[in-house]
XYZ file of C-alpha atoms in Angstrom:
713
model
C 17.160 -31.735 64.301
C 18.409 -34.432 66.685
C 16.689 -37.820 66.868
C 17.417 -41.030 68.763
C 17.587 -44.098 66.497
C 18.657 -47.701 66.684
C 20.068 -49.975 64.007
C 17.631 -52.787 63.228
C 20.493 -55.114 62.354
C 22.962 -54.491 65.188
C 21.034 -52.657 67.887
C 23.567 -49.817 67.908
C 22.010 -46.644 69.302
C 22.943 -43.167 68.156
C 21.716 -39.580 68.116
C 21.565 -38.351 64.526
C 20.796 -35.092 62.781
C 17.830 -35.483 60.426
C 15.742 -33.007 58.429
C 12.819 -31.452 60.268
C 9.675 -33.405 59.333
C 6.605 -31.887 57.695
C 3.131 -32.884 58.949
C 0.645 -34.582 56.661
C -3.050 -33.696 56.680
C -3.872 -35.504 59.935
C -0.614 -34.873 61.808
C 0.765 -32.296 64.211
C 4.380 -31.084 64.286
C 5.532 -30.612 67.873
C 8.667 -28.980 69.254
C 9.628 -31.447 71.962
C 10.309 -30.487 75.572
C 10.547 -33.885 77.261
C 10.170 -37.551 76.391
C 9.904 -40.557 78.666
C 11.772 -43.825 78.215
C 9.503 -46.778 78.861
C 11.861 -49.067 80.740
C 10.077 -52.334 79.923
C 9.129 -51.750 76.289
C 12.281 -49.980 75.197
C 14.562 -52.392 77.025
C 12.842 -55.257 75.174
C 13.208 -53.477 71.811
C 16.874 -52.825 72.477
C 17.455 -56.432 73.460
C 15.808 -57.832 70.332
C 17.623 -55.451 67.984
C 20.966 -56.269 69.622
C 20.441 -60.006 69.133
C 22.072 -61.911 66.276
C 20.026 -63.197 63.331
C 19.471 -66.628 64.871
C 18.222 -65.086 68.105
C 15.989 -62.706 66.153
C 14.554 -65.658 64.233
C 13.791 -67.537 67.442
C 12.085 -64.468 68.895
C 9.957 -63.838 65.769
C 9.138 -67.181 64.111
C 6.148 -65.517 62.402
C 8.496 -63.274 60.423
C 10.666 -66.260 59.524
C 7.617 -67.944 57.997
C 6.871 -64.767 56.012
C 10.404 -64.814 54.617
C 10.084 -68.494 53.659
C 6.778 -67.853 51.865
C 8.246 -64.874 50.043
C 11.274 -66.909 48.952
C 8.991 -69.574 47.491
C 6.989 -67.091 45.426
C 9.463 -64.293 44.669
C 12.726 -66.206 44.633
C 15.721 -66.255 46.943
C 17.518 -63.261 45.415
C 14.516 -60.939 45.647
C 13.764 -62.114 49.184
C 17.335 -61.562 50.342
C 17.273 -58.043 48.907
C 14.066 -57.322 50.798
C 15.388 -58.772 54.071
C 18.655 -56.845 53.768
C 16.705 -53.651 53.068
C 14.645 -54.119 56.223
C 17.684 -54.886 58.336
C 19.703 -52.073 56.790
C 17.745 -49.251 58.379
C 17.452 -47.254 61.567
C 14.305 -47.340 63.656
C 13.135 -44.437 65.829
C 12.782 -45.038 69.558
C 10.295 -43.600 72.024
C 6.549 -42.974 72.130
C 5.620 -40.751 75.110
C 6.423 -37.046 75.433
C 5.338 -33.426 75.684
C 6.010 -30.312 73.622
C 4.641 -27.238 71.858
C 2.601 -27.338 68.633
C 4.686 -25.856 65.804
C 2.533 -26.709 62.752
C -0.805 -28.346 61.977
C -1.898 -30.541 59.091
C -4.766 -29.089 57.096
C -7.277 -31.618 58.472
C -6.392 -31.107 62.150
C -8.995 -29.329 64.286
C -9.103 -28.380 67.953
C -5.425 -27.480 68.383
C -3.519 -24.221 67.993
C 0.081 -23.372 67.186
C 1.900 -22.592 70.434
C -0.308 -24.915 72.489
C 1.328 -27.392 74.890
C 0.410 -31.022 74.191
C 1.248 -34.497 75.437
C 2.306 -36.696 72.539
C 1.870 -40.368 71.728
C 3.415 -42.668 69.103
C 6.174 -40.130 68.458
C 9.871 -40.734 69.001
C 12.701 -39.189 70.966
C 13.360 -36.233 68.664
C 13.578 -32.456 68.826
C 10.592 -32.286 66.473
C 7.874 -34.942 66.590
C 5.281 -35.905 63.993
C 2.229 -36.822 66.038
C -1.124 -38.309 64.936
C -3.765 -35.641 65.542
C -5.702 -37.704 68.104
C -2.508 -38.398 70.059
C -1.587 -34.751 70.570
C -3.572 -33.989 73.725
C -3.721 -30.506 75.317
C -1.964 -30.311 78.690
C -3.926 -28.511 81.453
C -2.290 -25.478 83.042
C -0.313 -26.355 86.125
C 0.770 -29.812 84.940
C 4.593 -29.797 84.703
C 6.286 -31.051 81.545
C 7.868 -33.860 83.562
C 4.397 -35.136 84.520
C 2.786 -34.582 81.116
C 5.502 -36.695 79.463
C 3.987 -39.752 81.204
C 0.649 -39.463 79.367
C 1.095 -42.196 76.750
C 2.696 -44.738 79.086
C -0.004 -43.923 81.645
C -2.648 -44.573 78.974
C -1.322 -48.151 78.733
C -1.834 -48.571 82.472
C -5.259 -46.944 82.343
C -6.463 -49.125 79.485
C -5.375 -52.233 81.400
C -7.359 -51.014 84.395
C -10.423 -50.441 82.219
C -10.118 -53.982 80.888
C -10.290 -55.197 84.501
C -13.669 -53.442 84.947
C -13.039 -52.489 88.565
C -14.450 -49.635 90.624
C -14.492 -48.179 94.164
C -13.877 -50.848 96.765
C -12.520 -53.422 94.317
C -9.506 -55.431 95.384
C -6.863 -55.175 92.687
C -3.625 -57.158 92.608
C -0.745 -56.057 90.387
C 2.120 -58.381 89.528
C 5.177 -56.407 88.471
C 5.818 -52.971 89.956
C 7.966 -51.409 87.279
C 6.933 -48.143 85.665
C 3.638 -49.377 84.168
C 2.861 -51.290 87.365
C 3.419 -48.199 89.525
C 1.223 -46.101 87.237
C -1.477 -48.782 87.258
C -1.422 -48.836 91.047
C -1.764 -45.058 91.344
C -4.605 -44.923 88.839
C -6.385 -47.752 90.656
C -5.983 -45.953 93.985
C -7.382 -42.773 92.424
C -10.394 -44.846 91.310
C -11.135 -45.944 94.874
C -9.695 -49.430 94.602
C -7.686 -51.259 97.257
C -4.365 -52.100 95.639
C -1.933 -54.888 96.421
C 1.260 -55.003 94.381
C 3.789 -57.814 94.133
C 7.394 -57.532 92.964
C 10.713 -59.211 93.617
C 12.373 -55.856 94.413
C 11.868 -54.359 97.906
C 12.311 -50.812 96.533
C 9.385 -51.337 94.141
C 7.151 -52.519 96.987
C 8.226 -49.550 99.117
C 7.158 -47.121 96.364
C 3.654 -48.521 96.421
C 3.483 -48.454 100.214
C 4.481 -44.787 100.127
C 1.384 -43.791 98.121
C -1.228 -45.780 100.033
C -1.121 -49.197 98.446
C 0.119 -52.456 99.880
C 3.462 -53.386 98.397
C 4.589 -56.969 98.835
C 7.918 -58.608 98.132
C 7.276 -61.994 96.525
C 7.848 -64.818 99.033
C 6.075 -67.854 100.427
C 3.709 -65.717 102.522
C 2.497 -63.436 99.709
C -0.635 -65.436 98.861
C -1.713 -65.562 102.493
C -1.175 -61.802 102.810
C -3.313 -61.097 99.750
C -6.073 -63.374 101.060
C -5.964 -61.653 104.433
C -6.423 -58.217 102.823
C -9.289 -59.449 100.638
C -11.333 -61.074 103.439
C -10.191 -64.509 102.357
C -11.680 -64.225 98.861
C -8.780 -63.171 96.643
C -8.444 -60.217 94.278
C -11.312 -59.085 92.051
C -8.791 -58.478 89.290
C -5.137 -59.325 88.747
C -3.140 -57.185 86.316
C 0.108 -58.537 84.920
C 2.419 -55.597 84.296
C 5.700 -57.486 84.476
C 8.030 -57.879 81.493
C 9.444 -61.380 81.384
C 9.519 -64.375 79.073
C 8.580 -66.524 82.057
C 4.997 -67.755 82.497
C 5.409 -67.470 86.256
C 3.335 -64.262 86.574
C 0.275 -65.716 84.826
C 0.476 -68.864 86.957
C 0.855 -66.690 90.044
C -2.225 -64.696 89.077
C -4.452 -67.761 89.425
C -3.400 -68.101 93.078
C -4.175 -64.467 93.936
C -7.501 -64.198 92.096
C -10.929 -64.820 93.577
C -13.524 -67.043 91.971
C -14.538 -65.678 88.517
C -12.036 -62.827 88.699
C -10.446 -61.171 85.704
C -6.782 -61.624 84.829
C -5.551 -58.849 82.526
C -2.270 -59.176 80.625
C -0.725 -55.719 80.204
C 2.990 -56.492 80.067
C 4.948 -58.829 77.806
C 4.860 -62.063 79.821
C 5.059 -65.737 78.971
C 1.728 -67.465 78.385
C 2.228 -71.189 78.915
C -1.080 -71.703 80.696
C -2.323 -74.537 82.882
C -5.997 -75.250 82.330
C -6.933 -76.494 85.817
C -6.403 -73.276 87.844
C -8.345 -71.232 85.298
C -11.090 -73.869 85.091
C -11.541 -74.340 88.840
C -12.023 -70.621 89.448
C -13.624 -69.964 86.048
C -11.220 -67.090 85.541
C -11.537 -64.655 82.650
C -8.282 -63.932 80.804
C -8.099 -60.599 78.992
C -5.439 -58.669 77.114
C -4.908 -54.916 77.091
C -3.796 -53.690 73.656
C -1.478 -50.766 74.246
C -3.030 -47.327 74.875
C -6.646 -48.273 74.153
C -9.210 -48.303 71.315
C -7.784 -46.746 68.176
C -4.342 -48.277 68.561
C -3.139 -49.845 65.303
C -6.255 -48.619 63.486
C -5.134 -46.492 60.507
C -8.563 -44.862 60.312
C -8.021 -43.396 63.787
C -4.265 -42.852 63.878
C -3.379 -42.022 60.271
C -6.588 -40.568 58.856
C -7.638 -38.671 61.987
C -11.167 -40.137 62.155
C -12.293 -40.240 65.800
C -14.645 -42.829 67.280
C -18.021 -41.365 68.382
C -17.913 -40.918 72.141
C -21.393 -42.406 72.495
C -20.073 -45.722 71.173
C -16.426 -45.690 72.320
C -16.036 -43.689 75.502
C -12.349 -44.310 76.061
C -10.086 -44.102 73.024
C -6.321 -43.961 73.349
C -6.401 -40.173 73.049
C -9.155 -39.851 75.661
C -7.189 -42.153 77.988
C -4.264 -39.727 77.735
C -6.640 -36.844 78.411
C -8.099 -38.598 81.485
C -4.640 -39.150 82.954
C -3.718 -35.479 82.467
C -6.955 -34.400 84.155
C -6.212 -36.660 87.133
C -2.749 -35.125 87.456
C -4.142 -31.604 87.113
C -6.682 -32.327 89.868
C -4.020 -33.645 92.217
C -5.551 -37.130 92.358
C -2.541 -38.798 90.709
C 1.063 -37.802 91.369
C 3.927 -39.072 89.240
C 6.775 -36.610 89.735
C 8.503 -38.834 92.292
C 8.743 -41.650 89.741
C 11.324 -39.697 87.704
C 14.710 -41.058 88.736
C 16.989 -39.759 85.965
C 17.002 -36.963 83.384
C 19.434 -36.515 80.499
C 19.737 -34.026 77.648
C 18.836 -35.693 74.362
C 22.475 -35.513 73.289
C 23.208 -38.038 76.072
C 20.537 -40.523 75.038
C 23.050 -43.371 75.051
C 23.702 -42.714 78.747
C 19.940 -42.664 79.363
C 19.491 -46.080 77.781
C 22.502 -47.390 79.624
C 20.823 -46.337 82.878
C 17.649 -48.361 82.258
C 19.741 -51.387 81.311
C 22.352 -51.205 84.077
C 21.116 -49.008 86.946
C 18.809 -50.916 89.290
C 17.399 -47.663 90.688
C 16.212 -46.371 87.296
C 12.439 -46.210 86.887
C 11.177 -43.238 84.871
C 14.042 -41.863 82.778
C 13.411 -38.698 80.768
C 15.181 -36.855 77.964
C 15.143 -33.063 77.969
C 15.190 -30.905 74.815
C 16.118 -27.305 74.047
C 15.090 -27.169 70.390
C 14.652 -23.864 68.586
C 11.390 -23.910 66.637
C 12.963 -22.052 63.739
C 16.432 -23.582 63.764
C 15.896 -27.007 62.188
C 15.785 -27.138 58.396
C 13.853 -29.386 56.043
C 17.076 -30.369 54.266
C 20.342 -31.770 55.516
C 23.723 -32.031 53.846
C 24.994 -35.620 54.013
C 28.408 -37.179 53.644
C 27.605 -40.583 52.108
C 29.125 -43.597 53.824
C 28.892 -45.454 50.516
C 28.678 -44.275 46.949
C 25.799 -45.038 44.625
C 27.620 -48.040 43.178
C 30.783 -49.009 41.391
C 29.497 -49.143 37.815
C 30.299 -46.134 35.644
C 27.448 -43.755 34.940
C 26.012 -43.382 31.477
C 26.750 -40.303 29.392
C 25.262 -37.109 30.891
C 23.861 -38.998 33.882
C 21.138 -36.739 35.319
C 21.033 -35.477 38.898
C 18.562 -37.789 40.619
C 16.055 -36.820 43.279
C 14.222 -39.741 44.921
C 10.863 -39.143 46.619
C 9.965 -42.080 48.836
C 12.348 -44.141 50.937
C 10.419 -47.317 51.701
C 11.371 -50.966 51.368
C 10.670 -51.056 47.625
C 13.004 -48.139 46.995
C 15.762 -49.680 49.097
C 15.419 -53.299 47.974
C 14.564 -52.863 44.294
C 14.885 -49.349 42.869
C 18.258 -48.408 44.295
C 20.020 -51.625 43.139
C 18.416 -51.115 39.719
C 19.658 -47.507 39.632
C 23.154 -48.743 40.364
C 22.955 -51.410 37.652
C 21.644 -48.821 35.184
C 24.453 -46.352 35.923
C 22.625 -43.504 37.713
C 25.600 -42.164 39.640
C 24.637 -38.503 40.122
C 22.482 -38.849 43.239
C 21.505 -35.476 44.609
C 18.680 -35.698 47.136
C 16.230 -38.133 48.710
C 12.973 -37.172 50.425
C 10.840 -39.029 52.937
C 7.976 -37.989 55.147
C 9.811 -38.270 58.453
C 13.305 -37.438 57.185
C 14.892 -40.374 59.021
C 14.626 -42.920 56.209
C 15.818 -40.248 53.770
C 18.933 -39.737 55.880
C 19.631 -43.469 55.992
C 19.331 -43.875 52.219
C 21.436 -40.774 51.626
C 24.208 -42.086 53.849
C 24.205 -45.609 52.416
C 23.362 -45.013 48.751
C 25.373 -42.005 47.685
C 22.916 -39.078 47.925
C 24.340 -35.795 49.160
C 21.172 -34.350 50.705
C 18.265 -35.659 52.765
C 15.020 -33.696 52.838
C 11.636 -34.232 54.466
C 9.236 -32.948 51.822
C 8.618 -33.104 48.092
C 8.616 -29.304 48.032
C 12.181 -29.213 49.321
C 13.340 -31.833 46.816
C 11.695 -30.141 43.818
C 13.481 -26.933 44.790
C 16.928 -28.577 44.721
C 18.823 -26.857 41.869
C 20.941 -29.917 40.958
C 18.007 -32.291 40.476
C 17.226 -33.088 36.821
C 15.247 -36.300 37.275
C 12.638 -37.065 39.943
C 11.910 -40.699 40.795
C 8.526 -41.060 42.512
C 8.332 -44.104 44.804
C 5.710 -42.986 47.306
C 2.296 -44.468 48.066
C -0.080 -44.610 45.152
C -2.404 -41.730 45.961
C 0.439 -39.203 45.622
C 1.867 -40.367 42.269
C -0.178 -38.217 39.906
C 0.253 -35.035 41.924
C 4.006 -35.469 42.362
C 4.507 -36.360 38.690
C 2.520 -33.302 37.598
C 4.432 -30.957 39.898
C 7.813 -32.309 38.843
C 6.919 -31.968 35.155
C 5.719 -28.405 35.752
C 9.074 -27.699 37.424
C 10.812 -28.723 34.193
C 12.140 -32.028 35.522
C 12.186 -35.497 34.018
C 9.967 -37.975 35.881
C 10.254 -41.698 36.506
C 7.037 -42.583 38.338
C 6.409 -45.965 39.866
C 3.090 -47.533 38.912
C 0.258 -46.642 39.049
C 0.593 -43.247 37.416
C -2.914 -42.172 38.472
C -5.923 -43.546 40.366
C -8.631 -41.728 38.409
C -9.107 -40.492 34.886
C -9.066 -36.787 35.775
C -5.613 -37.070 37.347
C -4.381 -39.092 34.384
C -5.619 -36.477 31.903
C -3.955 -33.723 33.939
C -0.600 -35.531 33.967
C -0.841 -36.236 30.236
C -1.562 -32.576 29.431
C 1.317 -31.416 31.631
C 3.724 -33.835 29.946
C 2.587 -33.066 26.383
C 2.852 -29.303 26.942
C 6.443 -29.469 28.214
C 9.775 -30.667 26.907
C 10.781 -33.098 29.653
C 10.263 -36.854 29.694
C 7.797 -38.998 31.619
C 8.383 -42.702 32.217
C 6.284 -45.126 34.285
C 7.746 -48.128 36.089
C 5.966 -50.867 34.162
C 9.204 -52.780 34.330
C 8.098 -56.217 33.118
C 7.779 -55.066 29.483
C 11.529 -54.336 29.565
C 12.558 -57.757 30.919
C 14.589 -60.334 28.961
C 11.758 -62.920 28.930
C 9.279 -60.461 27.383
C 11.876 -59.377 24.824
C 12.464 -63.045 23.878
C 8.724 -63.728 23.524
C 8.089 -60.625 21.418
C 10.922 -61.581 19.071
C 9.599 -65.142 18.895
C 6.068 -64.041 17.989
C 6.942 -61.349 15.455
C 6.613 -61.973 11.727
C 3.645 -64.330 11.562
C 0.121 -62.905 11.142
C -2.882 -63.501 13.376
C -4.083 -62.795 16.893
C -2.692 -64.125 20.152
C -4.400 -65.650 23.185
C -2.725 -64.849 26.511
C -3.383 -66.431 29.898
C -1.699 -64.654 32.815
C -2.013 -66.406 36.180
C -0.870 -64.512 39.283
C -0.491 -66.255 42.633
C -0.395 -62.979 44.543
C -0.617 -64.211 48.135
C -2.511 -62.630 50.981
C -1.553 -59.336 52.605
C -1.790 -58.492 56.310
C -4.994 -56.693 57.242
C -3.015 -53.590 58.184
C -1.118 -53.412 54.863
C -1.431 -50.025 53.188
C -2.818 -51.676 50.030
C -5.980 -52.223 52.117
C -6.395 -48.456 52.367
C -9.087 -47.550 49.826
C -7.299 -44.259 49.138
C -4.465 -46.267 47.536
C -6.648 -47.936 44.894
C -6.368 -51.531 46.065
C -4.538 -54.314 44.263
C -6.405 -53.886 40.980
C -5.186 -50.345 40.371
C -1.924 -50.796 42.250
C -0.639 -54.149 41.009
C -2.808 -55.704 38.288
C -1.795 -52.732 36.119
C 1.602 -54.477 35.774
C 0.042 -57.516 34.151
C -2.204 -55.486 31.872
C 0.892 -53.673 30.645
C 2.845 -56.896 30.118
C 0.032 -58.346 27.991
C -0.069 -55.116 25.963
C 3.691 -55.256 25.455
C 3.540 -58.842 24.161
C 0.586 -58.249 21.816
C 1.785 -54.877 20.562
C -1.729 -53.619 19.793
C -4.193 -51.247 21.416
C -6.557 -52.523 24.138
C -10.099 -51.747 22.982
C -12.230 -53.371 25.695
C -11.789 -54.417 29.325
C -14.014 -56.559 31.520
C -13.394 -57.259 35.214
C -15.090 -59.595 37.646
C -14.314 -59.971 41.335
C -15.113 -62.620 43.909
C -17.611 -60.311 45.642
C -16.113 -60.734 49.095
C -15.058 -57.109 49.579
C -15.871 -53.657 48.293
C -15.238 -53.593 44.569
C -11.904 -51.791 44.321
C -10.454 -53.648 47.310
C -11.121 -57.086 45.818
C -8.188 -59.436 46.263
C -9.388 -62.170 43.877
C -10.403 -61.142 40.373
C -10.243 -61.832 36.652
C -9.548 -59.179 34.003
C -10.318 -59.859 30.334
C -8.677 -57.751 27.618
C -9.616 -57.491 23.942
C -7.097 -55.949 21.536
C -7.551 -54.109 18.254
C -5.850 -56.928 16.301
C -8.247 -59.578 17.644
C -5.935 -60.829 20.382
C -7.453 -61.566 23.796
C -5.966 -61.934 27.264
C -7.232 -63.221 30.604
C -5.503 -62.158 33.819
C -6.386 -64.310 36.822
C -5.288 -62.664 40.047
C -5.671 -64.837 43.147
C -4.512 -64.657 46.750
C -5.318 -68.159 48.014
C -2.789 -70.285 46.154
C -0.134 -72.434 47.795
C 3.170 -70.675 48.473
C 5.104 -73.296 46.491
C 3.343 -72.211 43.287
C 5.223 -69.640 41.245
C 3.919 -66.106 41.555
C 3.453 -65.344 37.843
C 2.944 -67.549 34.808
C 2.145 -66.162 31.350
C 1.194 -68.453 28.453
C 0.920 -67.139 24.877
C -0.637 -69.140 22.050
C -1.112 -68.104 18.417
C 0.501 -67.578 15.015
C 1.426 -71.238 15.038
C 3.674 -70.674 18.048
C 3.593 -70.848 21.806
C 5.541 -69.347 24.674
C 5.624 -69.546 28.457
C 7.130 -67.093 30.922
C 7.297 -68.737 34.350
C 7.947 -66.198 37.105
C 10.445 -64.376 34.856
C 12.999 -67.083 35.679
C 12.156 -69.588 32.986
C 11.163 -68.972 29.365
C 9.876 -71.705 27.037
C 9.492 -71.087 23.283
C 7.657 -73.774 21.287
C 8.506 -76.312 23.961
C 12.194 -75.404 24.070
C 13.479 -73.852 27.279
C 15.750 -70.845 26.856
C 18.549 -70.709 29.393
C 18.723 -67.479 31.359
C 20.912 -65.978 34.043
C 18.153 -65.785 36.674
C 14.985 -63.917 37.422
C 14.673 -60.654 35.504
C 11.625 -58.437 35.865
C 13.174 -55.586 33.930
C 13.789 -53.008 36.661
C 17.343 -52.147 35.639
C 16.584 -52.258 31.904
C 13.640 -49.885 32.330
C 15.953 -47.363 33.970
C 18.595 -47.894 31.259
C 16.022 -47.178 28.567
C 14.890 -44.037 30.354
C 18.496 -42.924 30.661
C 18.896 -43.221 26.891
C 15.667 -41.274 26.398
C 16.897 -38.463 28.638
C 20.233 -38.445 26.814
C 18.411 -38.024 23.496
C 19.558 -41.373 22.142
C 16.039 -42.838 21.979
C 12.650 -41.263 21.293
C 10.626 -41.555 24.510
C 7.173 -40.665 23.173
C 6.149 -44.265 22.461
C 7.150 -45.428 25.946
C 5.135 -42.645 27.582
C 2.105 -43.215 25.379
C 2.117 -46.942 26.141
C 2.223 -46.178 29.883
C -0.668 -43.719 29.527
C -2.657 -46.311 27.584
C -1.996 -49.005 30.188
C -3.127 -46.668 32.961
C -6.287 -45.810 31.027
C -6.961 -49.526 30.515
C -6.470 -50.212 34.230
C -8.905 -47.422 35.108
C -11.338 -49.000 32.631
C -10.889 -52.297 34.488
C -11.814 -50.546 37.737
C -14.893 -49.000 36.100
C -15.907 -52.411 34.783
C -15.592 -53.847 38.298
C -17.932 -51.132 39.585
C -20.492 -51.338 36.779
C -20.370 -54.990 35.805
C -20.047 -54.063 32.122
C -17.197 -54.154 29.591
C -15.522 -50.756 29.232
C -13.578 -49.195 26.375
C -10.464 -47.418 27.731
C -10.311 -43.677 27.228
C -8.003 -42.653 24.412
C -5.280 -40.428 25.795
C -3.909 -38.870 22.576
């Protein structure tokens, strides 16, 4: 299928062929008919992406600070890999359209295949993946060209709701672009008197033509507004302009009445002066996109609606309200469409909003065949998988998951380890799979695990998806007779772990889990240093993990939190150093969150040989402190691993070539296992034991008692 994308690094826009996506449980697959370009938003996105790195840094100083913090904790090399991975990708464009439902996720209710829907948060593509609550049925009689406005109109409608205006209210709008025009028409339909201000006469004329009062900004504008509001000023001023200037917000204070509301809808500068706001006691509000539910994964990703008795107007219900107004003839938008282009000419469409002063609502038109697009796509790689020679009998690799970790860490490690036979890569949307295939030597891009597992040339499946899918994908790949390299954690509950273990033990293929630290040079040095002398060890593992954004997917309870998803690494590293079975686990959290989503915790491990370990996992440390520090005492010896960059044995520092967390070596070892050069049973059993111990740590967190891990063999 065709999709419009833009390079994050350069801003180059292109129309690419990508595999047809497959909806998840709470998504709808839509065959697109029309999409609308949002002139303000998409022009701003294009401008930022086309900027150089210095300009990008100036525009997003918050991201620069994130990079600096990451460099302090993870090191410069790792940070650069992550930054390059994020820049080296294509981003989809577009978020407002209309089409026909082609497939429904199993948790979607209230829609039918073949139904026409307006779509939100979905890109310019022949097939769209749409969150269930943002696929809104279109009433009969509403043309596709009008229905394609629904999501952009929801932005305008939410801004109007934030203003809390009603019939007879005097509403001023600064900025009469597309969102401003829609805001004006919705306000007029609500019985408001509307005055709009813009620097373009044509924009003012559009508002005059539909019953509002359009004003061209000049020295007499304030007096005109006062005259039309009986000398009082506007009850509400909505800022729908898109400019870095703070002029609109300063202008709003002159047009507003005493104790009016000023609502920021567009992306405007906000260098405020206190006195005008103080003297009129103005209320400044912000409208967040389409309305309640926006940026909430519970609503958008999980498909959980807000009860209407508590939240009357969600983003989906705002779209629905707009469509009903159009269907009833109370709002007309067809005249706002100034240009239409077939999707193949998307570059011309974007050129029009950047260069043509008459462009307002620009739409792309699609002629997609519901049955024509495939879930897989043959790719001619722009780059090979790497220059190093592959190891003997290098297996055909299928990669499931195409996120930042795969791009920044796994793929370089695959190259270093010699995995040259790269067959297929799968991602949920298909777009990231295409990008990795083109840039990392895979010959096919697919949009589902089913399609990848059916590829005849795949011998080895690498699972790098989100945590809740690991056990299921590993089991299915093993059942298909394929080798599996699964990123940690292998499973999030004991039943799934037992199922994976039984599937592996009943087959003749190999299972390997990405507990990479046990394969690093520092751990190998420490194990060699400690071997030979009798007695237990005492390990202290301190992790300065750092805080995650509230919207990070680790905060999703379905993913197991940081205990199951990350602390498992440190449990495994302790087990690798000790070399004995973990017989008891005790976990305590700070008690500030639900148990399995705790960010600050301590895990105590007791081993069969009498060794003990304490893992302190904290998020509040200073960024200058190294991320990981492991101290080992016992057998008359001592060792320190400091962030896998520096190793100290009995007080003597061992020189090393740089940070090594074992990613490439883990893949090398698995390659030798697949080739039959090394017995892989011990590696698999250690990974199963670590996973069982991590699940015991989670149980201990829930119960408050020490737990003995379940024996897997």
